XYZ file of C-alpha atoms in Angstrom:
697
model
C -26.967 -9.456 12.232
C -27.784 -8.948 8.584
C -25.164 -9.910 6.032
C -23.401 -7.228 4.009
C -24.437 -9.136 0.896
C -28.110 -8.312 1.420
C -27.789 -4.632 0.476
C -28.980 -3.835 -3.080
C -26.354 -2.239 -5.317
C -26.256 -0.211 -8.476
C -24.754 -3.252 -10.207
C -26.257 -6.715 -10.395
C -26.074 -9.190 -7.554
C -25.136 -8.813 -3.936
C -22.476 -6.555 -2.465
C -19.175 -8.438 -2.646
C -17.417 -8.373 0.725
C -14.535 -10.418 2.043
C -10.901 -11.283 1.574
C -8.504 -11.579 -1.329
C -5.424 -13.692 -0.752
C -3.407 -11.695 -3.239
C -0.112 -10.871 -1.565
C 3.460 -11.848 -2.455
C 4.959 -14.386 -0.074
C 4.133 -17.732 1.515
C 0.492 -18.581 0.719
C -1.863 -19.484 3.559
C -2.404 -23.151 4.338
C -5.598 -25.010 3.471
C -6.413 -25.207 7.184
C -6.011 -21.446 7.590
C -8.261 -20.776 4.605
C -10.958 -23.028 6.062
C -10.666 -21.118 9.335
C -11.034 -17.897 7.323
C -14.315 -19.165 5.828
C -15.640 -19.817 9.324
C -14.773 -16.262 10.361
C -16.292 -14.746 7.239
C -19.556 -16.586 7.789
C -19.631 -15.573 11.465
C -18.951 -11.897 10.682
C -21.250 -11.572 7.655
C -18.679 -11.513 4.818
C -19.439 -13.496 1.689
C -16.434 -13.778 -0.655
C -12.919 -15.225 -0.880
C -10.741 -14.451 -3.916
C -8.004 -17.042 -4.409
C -5.038 -15.161 -5.917
C -1.790 -15.921 -4.010
C 1.005 -14.414 -6.121
C 3.476 -17.133 -5.162
C 1.237 -20.100 -5.957
C 3.181 -20.880 -9.090
C 0.218 -22.450 -10.931
C -1.795 -19.276 -10.350
C 0.756 -16.968 -11.986
C 4.146 -18.114 -13.226
C 3.088 -21.556 -14.498
C -0.542 -20.682 -15.183
C -0.753 -23.074 -18.153
C 0.003 -26.155 -16.011
C -2.953 -28.195 -14.853
C -3.271 -29.172 -11.207
C -2.081 -32.609 -10.153
C -4.465 -35.125 -8.608
C -3.266 -34.213 -5.108
C -3.595 -30.477 -5.764
C -7.020 -31.006 -7.306
C -8.182 -32.859 -4.211
C -7.044 -29.986 -1.986
C -8.772 -27.354 -4.119
C -11.994 -29.362 -4.270
C -11.966 -29.655 -0.493
C -11.343 -25.900 -0.187
C -14.161 -24.996 -2.600
C -16.459 -27.356 -0.735
C -15.509 -25.780 2.617
C -16.269 -22.313 1.246
C -19.720 -23.433 0.097
C -20.343 -25.066 3.469
C -19.760 -21.699 5.145
C -21.749 -19.745 2.521
C -18.638 -18.046 1.149
C -18.294 -17.550 -2.587
C -14.969 -18.996 -3.773
C -13.570 -16.999 -6.705
C -10.625 -18.625 -8.460
C -8.237 -16.097 -9.989
C -5.595 -16.758 -12.598
C -2.849 -14.343 -13.635
C -1.515 -15.131 -17.132
C -0.180 -11.674 -17.951
C 3.516 -12.339 -17.359
C 4.022 -14.194 -20.637
C 0.755 -14.835 -22.473
C 0.580 -14.105 -26.201
C -2.958 -12.790 -26.578
C -3.135 -13.388 -30.329
C -2.146 -17.072 -30.159
C -5.222 -19.361 -30.172
C -3.230 -22.067 -28.407
C -2.605 -19.725 -25.486
C -6.307 -18.908 -25.238
C -7.104 -22.626 -25.379
C -4.618 -23.309 -22.566
C -6.288 -20.660 -20.418
C -9.724 -22.118 -21.078
C -8.458 -25.629 -20.347
C -7.042 -24.532 -16.977
C -10.247 -22.780 -15.943
C -12.373 -25.691 -17.157
C -10.356 -27.938 -14.844
C -11.050 -25.646 -11.873
C -14.724 -25.455 -12.886
C -14.751 -29.236 -12.656
C -13.652 -28.916 -9.034
C -16.976 -27.236 -8.252
C -15.892 -23.615 -8.709
C -18.412 -21.359 -10.435
C -16.785 -17.917 -10.003
C -13.600 -16.719 -11.669
C -11.225 -13.795 -12.103
C -8.606 -12.780 -14.664
C -5.786 -10.635 -13.286
C -3.457 -8.496 -15.397
C -1.816 -6.571 -12.545
C 1.890 -5.980 -11.997
C 2.996 -6.819 -15.539
C 4.892 -4.964 -18.252
C 2.509 -2.848 -20.370
C 4.180 -3.537 -23.730
C 2.840 -6.102 -26.201
C 4.957 -8.548 -28.143
C 5.266 -7.994 -31.938
C 2.632 -10.642 -32.733
C 0.099 -8.970 -30.438
C 0.883 -5.508 -31.805
C -0.136 -6.772 -35.245
C -3.382 -8.269 -33.946
C -4.558 -5.626 -31.449
C -4.616 -1.843 -31.535
C -3.699 -1.549 -27.844
C -2.853 -3.537 -24.735
C -6.328 -2.845 -23.376
C -7.981 -4.266 -26.509
C -5.908 -7.445 -26.187
C -6.828 -7.943 -22.531
C -10.495 -7.201 -23.072
C -10.739 -9.559 -26.056
C -9.368 -12.554 -24.193
C -11.356 -11.740 -21.042
C -14.646 -11.522 -22.922
C -13.889 -14.773 -24.748
C -13.077 -16.649 -21.534
C -16.139 -15.174 -19.809
C -18.415 -16.436 -22.574
C -16.653 -19.802 -22.657
C -17.374 -20.302 -18.940
C -21.065 -19.599 -19.501
C -21.031 -15.982 -18.300
C -20.732 -16.787 -14.579
C -22.591 -14.560 -12.130
C -19.302 -13.514 -10.532
C -16.389 -12.755 -12.852
C -13.727 -10.210 -11.913
C -11.160 -8.463 -14.105
C -8.071 -6.730 -12.716
C -6.672 -4.127 -15.136
C -2.982 -3.316 -15.493
C -3.769 0.291 -14.592
C -5.577 -0.670 -11.397
C -5.188 2.609 -9.487
C -5.317 6.317 -10.196
C -1.541 6.702 -9.953
C -1.005 4.348 -12.900
C -3.391 6.173 -15.242
C -1.872 8.395 -17.926
C -2.426 11.275 -17.896
C -5.337 10.887 -15.452
C -8.213 8.563 -14.591
C -10.758 10.508 -16.629
C -8.448 10.754 -19.660
C -6.918 7.274 -19.568
C -7.322 5.676 -22.984
C -6.598 2.284 -21.369
C -9.441 2.587 -18.854
C -11.843 4.012 -21.434
C -11.220 0.989 -23.682
C -11.788 -1.381 -20.757
C -14.985 0.406 -19.793
C -16.359 0.469 -23.349
C -15.354 -3.005 -24.543
C -15.526 -5.248 -21.460
C -18.839 -7.108 -21.273
C -21.212 -5.557 -18.713
C -21.455 -8.721 -16.596
C -17.741 -8.531 -15.730
C -16.773 -6.587 -12.610
C -13.527 -4.599 -12.398
C -11.072 -4.483 -9.497
C -9.625 -1.124 -8.378
C -7.275 -0.217 -5.491
C -8.153 3.491 -5.309
C -5.969 6.551 -5.947
C -2.777 4.566 -5.206
C -1.655 0.954 -4.876
C -1.950 1.386 -1.105
C -4.534 4.139 -0.810
C -4.504 6.337 2.263
C -8.055 7.485 1.612
C -10.701 6.516 -0.927
C -13.200 9.295 -1.533
C -16.695 9.161 -2.998
C -15.577 11.604 -5.692
C -12.700 9.365 -6.814
C -15.028 6.365 -7.095
C -17.603 8.345 -9.050
C -14.844 9.414 -11.448
C -13.547 5.908 -12.143
C -17.077 4.440 -12.268
C -17.961 6.864 -15.055
C -14.929 5.745 -17.066
C -15.432 2.018 -16.386
C -19.216 2.299 -16.914
C -19.806 0.251 -13.775
C -19.041 0.529 -10.057
C -15.705 -1.092 -9.178
C -14.859 -3.760 -6.634
C -12.232 -2.336 -4.302
C -9.141 -4.511 -3.872
C -8.018 -2.785 -0.695
C -4.317 -2.928 0.191
C -4.573 -0.769 3.319
C -3.534 -3.731 5.515
C -1.136 -5.345 3.005
C 2.439 -5.679 4.268
C 4.176 -7.736 1.578
C 6.272 -4.726 0.520
C 8.083 -4.343 3.867
C 9.053 -7.263 6.155
C 9.349 -4.917 9.156
C 5.767 -3.682 9.082
C 2.534 -5.242 10.290
C -0.847 -3.519 10.309
C -3.218 -4.064 13.215
C -5.240 -0.850 12.976
C -8.914 -0.647 11.982
C -10.404 -0.343 8.521
C -10.673 3.416 8.083
C -10.547 6.479 5.815
C -13.215 4.982 3.555
C -16.546 6.745 4.221
C -19.620 4.524 4.416
C -21.130 6.767 1.726
C -19.013 4.636 -0.625
C -21.079 1.502 -0.015
C -23.955 2.218 -2.448
C -21.442 3.386 -5.086
C -19.347 0.204 -5.057
C -19.856 -3.340 -6.310
C -17.902 -4.593 -3.316
C -14.776 -4.468 -1.142
C -12.138 -7.159 -0.698
C -9.257 -6.667 1.710
C -5.812 -7.944 0.728
C -4.350 -8.104 4.241
C -1.084 -8.964 5.999
C 0.871 -11.973 4.739
C 0.668 -13.524 8.206
C -2.723 -15.181 8.627
C -3.543 -14.818 12.322
C -2.789 -11.085 12.770
C -5.462 -10.355 10.136
C -8.184 -10.781 12.744
C -8.454 -6.993 13.172
C -8.325 -6.119 9.456
C -11.102 -8.552 8.511
C -13.238 -8.014 11.625
C -13.279 -4.210 11.204
C -13.990 -4.504 7.464
C -17.009 -6.652 8.348
C -18.187 -3.972 10.785
C -17.746 -1.305 8.095
C -19.732 -3.363 5.586
C -22.630 -3.613 8.032
C -22.843 0.178 8.337
C -25.855 1.797 6.694
C -24.865 4.549 4.327
C -28.344 6.141 4.432
C -28.137 6.812 8.169
C -30.808 4.227 8.959
C -30.646 1.696 11.770
C -27.456 -0.333 12.019
C -26.943 -3.798 13.431
C -23.962 -2.524 15.407
C -24.339 0.682 17.395
C -21.316 2.631 16.272
C -22.553 6.046 17.367
C -20.724 9.103 16.052
C -17.108 10.126 16.445
C -14.751 12.843 15.388
C -14.355 11.479 11.860
C -17.851 12.725 10.876
C -19.127 9.332 9.702
C -22.402 8.779 11.567
C -22.499 5.097 10.669
C -19.012 3.845 11.467
C -16.407 4.611 14.125
C -12.986 3.054 13.440
C -12.035 3.181 17.129
C -15.212 1.476 18.282
C -14.866 -1.101 15.519
C -11.286 -1.682 16.672
C -12.406 -2.228 20.274
C -14.982 -4.793 19.128
C -12.311 -6.617 17.112
C -9.693 -6.589 19.875
C -12.219 -7.822 22.444
C -13.039 -10.821 20.243
C -9.363 -11.370 19.412
C -8.467 -11.498 23.102
C -10.708 -14.525 23.464
C -8.782 -16.302 20.695
C -5.459 -15.436 22.330
C -6.592 -17.062 25.550
C -7.729 -20.279 23.841
C -4.990 -22.880 23.554
C -4.301 -24.210 20.069
C -1.958 -26.930 21.318
C -3.660 -30.349 21.546
C -2.938 -31.849 24.961
C -1.030 -28.678 25.808
C 0.424 -27.868 29.236
C -1.855 -26.716 32.042
C -2.363 -22.982 32.344
C 0.188 -21.190 34.515
C -1.508 -17.829 34.173
C -2.120 -15.811 37.291
C -5.741 -15.956 38.392
C -7.832 -13.519 40.349
C -7.446 -14.013 44.099
C -10.135 -16.154 45.697
C -11.037 -17.295 49.178
C -11.879 -20.766 47.890
C -9.412 -23.573 48.331
C -8.238 -25.068 45.014
C -9.669 -28.461 44.176
C -7.256 -31.361 44.321
C -7.761 -31.900 40.563
C -6.124 -28.516 39.889
C -2.747 -30.024 40.680
C -1.542 -32.605 38.203
C -0.218 -35.845 39.569
C 3.541 -35.611 39.867
C 3.599 -31.841 39.349
C 6.303 -29.939 41.186
C 5.142 -28.142 44.310
C 7.797 -25.732 45.668
C 8.745 -25.991 49.332
C 8.429 -23.079 51.768
C 12.014 -21.874 51.191
C 12.151 -22.606 47.434
C 11.531 -20.373 44.464
C 7.831 -20.139 43.598
C 6.662 -21.413 40.222
C 6.765 -18.801 37.475
C 3.268 -17.627 36.641
C 2.627 -15.402 33.647
C 0.305 -12.450 33.861
C -2.736 -12.859 31.591
C -3.011 -10.800 28.416
C -5.410 -7.863 28.683
C -7.449 -5.747 26.285
C -5.144 -2.807 27.064
C -2.195 -4.926 25.899
C -3.897 -5.513 22.561
C -4.766 -1.824 22.254
C -1.093 -1.022 22.767
C -0.091 -3.673 20.223
C -2.471 -2.148 17.661
C -1.127 1.360 18.354
C 2.444 0.217 17.713
C 1.509 -1.549 14.453
C -1.320 0.621 13.200
C -1.651 1.537 9.505
C 0.683 2.431 6.602
C 0.054 6.179 6.818
C -0.626 6.528 10.509
C 0.793 5.467 13.875
C -1.572 4.751 16.730
C -2.004 7.307 19.524
C 0.504 5.700 21.906
C 3.154 5.379 19.193
C 2.724 9.045 18.219
C 3.059 10.121 21.862
C 6.229 8.063 22.286
C 7.811 9.625 19.199
C 6.833 13.129 20.296
C 8.180 12.549 23.804
C 11.475 11.120 22.561
C 11.941 13.987 20.116
C 11.185 16.574 22.828
C 13.455 14.881 25.383
C 16.310 14.750 22.899
C 15.817 18.376 21.796
C 15.699 19.644 25.400
C 18.403 17.376 26.804
C 20.199 20.472 28.132
C 17.426 20.714 30.739
C 18.336 17.284 32.058
C 21.963 18.327 32.333
C 20.897 21.189 34.587
C 18.703 19.054 36.844
C 20.184 20.583 40.009
C 18.684 23.988 39.173
C 15.047 22.728 39.404
C 13.653 25.019 36.688
C 10.211 24.565 35.133
C 11.835 23.137 32.007
C 13.865 20.676 34.090
C 10.733 19.588 35.923
C 8.896 19.065 32.653
C 11.838 17.103 31.259
C 11.851 14.735 34.242
C 8.084 14.303 34.052
C 8.109 13.483 30.342
C 11.119 11.192 30.774
C 9.190 9.239 33.407
C 6.135 9.105 31.162
C 8.271 7.763 28.312
C 9.884 5.188 30.618
C 6.477 4.018 31.863
C 5.230 3.533 28.311
C 8.387 1.602 27.410
C 7.735 -0.563 30.447
C 4.188 -1.212 29.235
C 5.583 -2.374 25.871
C 7.894 -4.838 27.631
C 5.012 -6.031 29.801
C 2.847 -6.508 26.702
C 5.640 -8.529 25.082
C 5.918 -10.798 28.108
C 2.177 -11.364 28.291
C 1.934 -12.074 24.569
C 4.840 -14.507 24.832
C 2.925 -16.517 27.418
C -0.503 -16.442 25.761
C -1.980 -19.929 25.297
C -2.613 -19.569 21.538
C 0.844 -20.129 20.114
C -0.177 -19.893 16.441
C -1.081 -16.224 16.847
C 2.091 -15.609 18.837
C 4.356 -17.190 16.210
C 2.911 -14.920 13.479
C 3.555 -11.887 15.706
C 6.836 -12.890 17.287
C 9.365 -11.290 14.932
C 7.470 -8.010 15.008
C 7.064 -7.774 18.774
C 10.714 -8.776 19.302
C 11.764 -5.989 16.953
C 9.654 -3.317 18.652
C 10.754 -4.483 22.101
C 14.385 -4.119 21.019
C 13.831 -0.666 19.512
C 11.951 0.552 22.558
C 14.709 -0.816 24.806
C 17.347 1.174 22.942
C 15.286 4.375 23.167
C 14.576 3.780 26.863
C 18.273 3.356 27.645
C 19.115 6.484 25.631
C 16.668 8.630 27.632
C 18.048 7.264 30.881
C 21.528 8.208 29.711
C 20.376 11.754 28.905
C 18.888 12.016 32.379
C 22.016 10.713 34.075
C 20.219 7.705 35.530
C 22.454 4.655 35.720
C 25.459 3.971 33.574
C 25.419 4.891 29.890
C 23.991 2.022 27.869
C 26.592 -0.174 26.229
C 24.226 -0.529 23.281
C 24.595 3.167 22.481
C 28.095 4.196 23.566
C 30.325 1.447 22.178
C 31.693 1.380 18.648
C 31.480 -2.431 18.669
C 27.934 -3.247 19.833
C 26.212 -6.592 19.848
C 24.280 -7.111 16.596
C 20.953 -6.522 18.351
C 22.180 -3.062 19.356
C 21.764 -1.615 15.840
C 19.467 -2.025 12.882
C 21.332 -4.164 10.382
C 20.695 -5.692 6.991
C 21.885 -4.704 3.542
C 18.507 -3.220 2.600
C 18.590 -0.870 5.588
C 22.107 0.291 4.737
C 21.079 0.967 1.123
C 18.140 3.073 2.314
C 20.247 5.147 4.684
C 22.596 6.051 1.812
C 19.807 7.282 -0.474
C 18.639 10.905 -0.691
C 15.390 11.665 1.054
C 15.603 8.667 3.384
C 13.310 9.405 6.284
C 11.314 12.038 4.404
C 8.284 9.753 4.428
C 8.467 8.850 8.121
C 5.003 9.092 9.656
C 6.494 11.184 12.464
C 7.724 14.168 10.464
C 11.051 15.025 12.002
C 12.914 17.227 9.495
C 15.340 14.951 7.589
C 18.767 15.998 6.488
C 18.428 17.314 2.935
C 20.710 18.196 0.085
C 21.482 21.850 -0.649
C 20.504 23.055 -4.129
C 21.231 26.313 -5.938
C 19.314 27.814 -8.870
C 21.080 30.185 -11.269
C 20.341 31.707 -14.679
C 21.061 29.700 -17.827
C 24.069 30.713 -19.917
C 25.177 29.467 -23.365
C 27.948 27.394 -21.773
C 25.236 25.227 -20.181
C 24.214 23.792 -23.544
C 26.295 20.628 -23.072
C 24.779 20.030 -19.633
C 21.254 20.358 -21.053
C 22.103 17.840 -23.743
C 23.606 15.438 -21.191
C 20.606 15.521 -18.857
C 18.088 15.349 -21.706
C 19.960 12.425 -23.291
C 20.228 10.574 -19.999
C 16.531 10.925 -19.123
C 15.389 10.102 -22.637
C 17.602 6.998 -22.736
C 15.997 5.886 -19.473
C 12.601 6.105 -21.180
C 13.831 4.238 -24.250
C 15.221 1.445 -22.077
C 11.723 0.820 -20.703
C 9.910 0.943 -24.021
C 10.459 -1.066 -27.168
C 8.579 1.486 -29.304
C 10.251 4.405 -31.098
C 10.136 7.631 -29.100
C 7.957 10.406 -30.590
C 9.447 13.733 -31.663
C 8.541 16.637 -29.363
C 8.509 20.387 -29.977
C 10.604 20.778 -26.833
C 13.358 18.451 -28.097
C 15.240 21.287 -29.808
C 14.928 23.393 -26.648
C 16.174 20.719 -24.265
C 18.930 19.733 -26.684
C 20.253 23.301 -26.732
C 19.621 23.691 -30.472
C 17.081 26.440 -29.775
C 18.165 28.803 -26.991
C 15.582 29.756 -24.350
C 13.929 33.164 -24.495
C 15.496 35.955 -22.406
C 14.938 35.524 -18.643
C 13.507 32.056 -19.360
C 16.362 29.703 -18.521
C 17.350 28.264 -15.139
C 19.959 25.733 -14.045
C 19.767 23.557 -10.918
C 22.991 22.511 -9.178
C 23.835 20.386 -6.162
C 27.170 19.505 -4.562
C 27.955 17.158 -7.464
C 27.165 19.543 -10.295
C 24.336 20.433 -12.684
C 21.358 18.181 -11.908
C 18.438 19.846 -13.653
C 17.151 22.657 -15.825
C 14.037 24.657 -16.651
C 13.949 26.459 -20.020
C 11.150 28.103 -21.969
C 10.195 29.789 -25.230
C 7.708 32.627 -24.875
C 6.626 31.976 -28.495
C 6.574 28.284 -29.465
C 5.190 28.751 -33.010
C 8.591 28.686 -34.820
C 9.697 25.560 -32.933
C 6.367 23.837 -33.692
C 6.613 24.739 -37.371
C 10.181 23.439 -37.531
C 9.091 19.861 -36.785
C 5.668 20.241 -38.510
C 3.902 19.527 -35.253
C 0.178 18.722 -35.272
C -0.349 21.292 -32.509
C -2.712 23.757 -34.160
C -2.857 27.539 -34.271
C -5.921 27.675 -32.030
C -4.075 25.856 -29.283
C -0.985 28.038 -29.675
C -3.112 31.150 -29.429
C -4.362 30.006 -26.022
C -1.024 28.548 -24.877
C 1.682 30.309 -26.920
C 4.640 29.493 -24.651
C 6.554 26.243 -24.272
C 8.594 25.092 -21.320
C 10.809 22.090 -20.689
C 11.816 21.005 -17.192
C 13.960 18.034 -16.258
C 15.832 16.943 -13.141
C 18.027 13.922 -12.600
C 16.760 11.014 -10.468
C 19.181 11.890 -7.675
C 17.037 14.955 -6.959
C 14.470 13.386 -4.640
C 13.068 16.673 -3.321
C 10.407 18.208 -5.631
C 10.833 21.695 -4.130
C 13.676 22.886 -6.437
C 11.752 21.931 -9.578
C 8.608 23.659 -8.276
C 10.618 26.786 -7.569
C 12.122 26.811 -11.081
C 8.692 26.395 -12.680
C 7.315 29.214 -10.551
C 10.082 31.544 -11.704
C 9.653 30.517 -15.346
C 5.887 31.056 -15.329
C 6.436 34.478 -13.777
C 8.843 35.435 -16.581
C 6.497 34.052 -19.256
C 3.556 35.978 -17.784
C 5.659 39.176 -17.812
C 6.227 38.717 -21.541
C 2.465 39.015 -22.139
C 1.818 35.324 -22.780
C -1.670 33.926 -22.004
C -0.550 30.397 -21.252
C 2.236 27.819 -21.356
C 2.432 24.119 -22.149
C 4.877 21.250 -22.042
C 4.882 18.187 -24.277
C 5.915 14.842 -22.798
C 6.381 11.223 -23.711
C 4.345 8.600 -21.814
C 7.627 6.965 -20.766
C 8.569 10.085 -18.784
C 6.293 9.057 -15.906
C 8.432 10.889 -13.378
C 7.742 14.319 -14.878
C 4.146 13.417 -15.754
C 3.479 12.610 -12.123
C 5.276 15.788 -11.049
C 3.188 18.033 -13.310
C 0.000 16.301 -12.148
C 0.796 17.392 -8.572
C 0.854 21.058 -9.624
C -2.505 22.809 -9.461
C -1.599 25.080 -12.367
C -1.045 22.329 -14.975
C -3.826 20.204 -16.470
C -3.794 17.492 -19.108
C -5.085 18.816 -22.440
C -6.221 16.817 -25.462
C -5.064 18.220 -28.813
C -6.744 17.021 -32.000
C -4.402 15.406 -34.482
C -1.598 14.862 -31.998
C -0.169 11.312 -31.857
C -1.341 9.243 -28.899
C 2.215 8.890 -27.637
C 2.565 12.656 -27.069
C 0.978 14.119 -23.939
C 0.306 17.808 -23.346
C 0.105 19.522 -19.950
C -0.887 23.185 -20.026
C -1.325 26.120 -17.641
C -3.297 29.314 -18.177
C -1.545 32.458 -16.960
């Protein structure tokens, strides 16, 4: 098999492919990392990015040099990577508290990286992700923007290290969602693209932090801004944000057409080391795909996803087949003899098969317990139950659909004596659901007895949890069907603690609005009831309250003074909305939002001497202001109010409408960006801390 690194790219050097250890949580051990290098070499991956968030000398105490013992471990790790032809990239994350303008801080950063260079490391990365975007007063005096500060120190460190062949930079705005107002119009990204030295590669997670899909078009857009193809830091298998989720599905929803348009791909997988077999194995298969449709080392064929070079399901089968072999290999030195059931044979067992002194049951005694061996179907089921962040596997989807249907049509079970078609279907689907639940229990038992205990221990909490949840659902369906006694787990008001999902975090979530609205199986959640009514002068105080509350929230997150907006007088009630251009949103608590507009914004703009020019106001003469409180989790009411407002504005003869926003109001910025009618517009002379979204009518 050819290595992924052999494919020429639009950038310099080989295609970067491999793993980033960049999650929050317990870092992997040195032994696990060495095992990772062996796998990467075997599967054709070429890179490991060392960036564990909770290695305190990588992030929180980045200035501190490594001790002699730590240095010895890192040198051994770098040496092991070289031995397996894996490029070791050392990342450091100083963004939490560095003062960019202080030469001593820059010297400390250089000193730390010089120490690691002395360990034999020749590739490096500077990470500025997950930090506050505001500069301290000293940096604000020295640099015109946060991006300029980051780029200056990155370029200086890059030159200091001798311009290494591999040097990665992670921006603070590392995905499309973080860019204001958009990727193509992000002043931060444009500065990075223009000022960062061309030999430095840039990390990017896609449209979101955890991107469902990464399209060719989105990569072309960000590449144009960055002036280089990005390296994807892919969080599709990351699980550090939810301790109840594990991802064992294949690498997918990234077309192989991306390969020639990228500098590389690094997966940031599950926190648990051993379950990452599937994530890394399928990424390696994806990297070997040929984007030009030429011959591939692995015959993937075609499938329904219209990628002729890569089939996620076939890649998953390859990975699970290899993983099964690891499951069946004991990792316990001098471990117990296998008690797995073997295929029947006519041959007599050799005497050496029975250990000296081993118990041999008598003819009337209980036989020795023998575990059934783990199968490929068991691992397929395991993957289906713990698939991907935005998608359940096929078996999991079927189980959810069956349970929902059985619950909805439970009246058919109650009328079982009538033998109708619906009753027959209910019994059939109930049996199907019960059989699948039984397969989950069987999978759990087989996993629990697999020889490789290290893999099991990483999986154990997850498979215990799913076994418990499936058991509760199985008992519930049996109760609906009148089979056996009602389950004590479901009918008592004082259940055992394993009979309900506990934890403070879970209770918080269940009390919040919209909980369940993002379930992958879209069962309609219970929602709040909202009413929309016309604005009246008595609502002025409510407008002021909501505007003040939302603006204060923005001020709390920003140390800079808030810019003056044309819409401030409108949202403060000082300027009344035009006739038929005011709406109030109410819920069971009270007023929770508003949408108000001026069909002619020229007087309001003149009042504050706004830099918005006459040419712009001729094209977009109307102004609107929309705001809803954070307790309104459903975007539908706000969309409905905007629709009604735009209709009224259009009826007045207006050609277009705009809204002006502060960068701190990210909630409304994101909301407007989801509306097809509104686009970000650049207005000459307007301060950089005022953003305009406009819609033509």
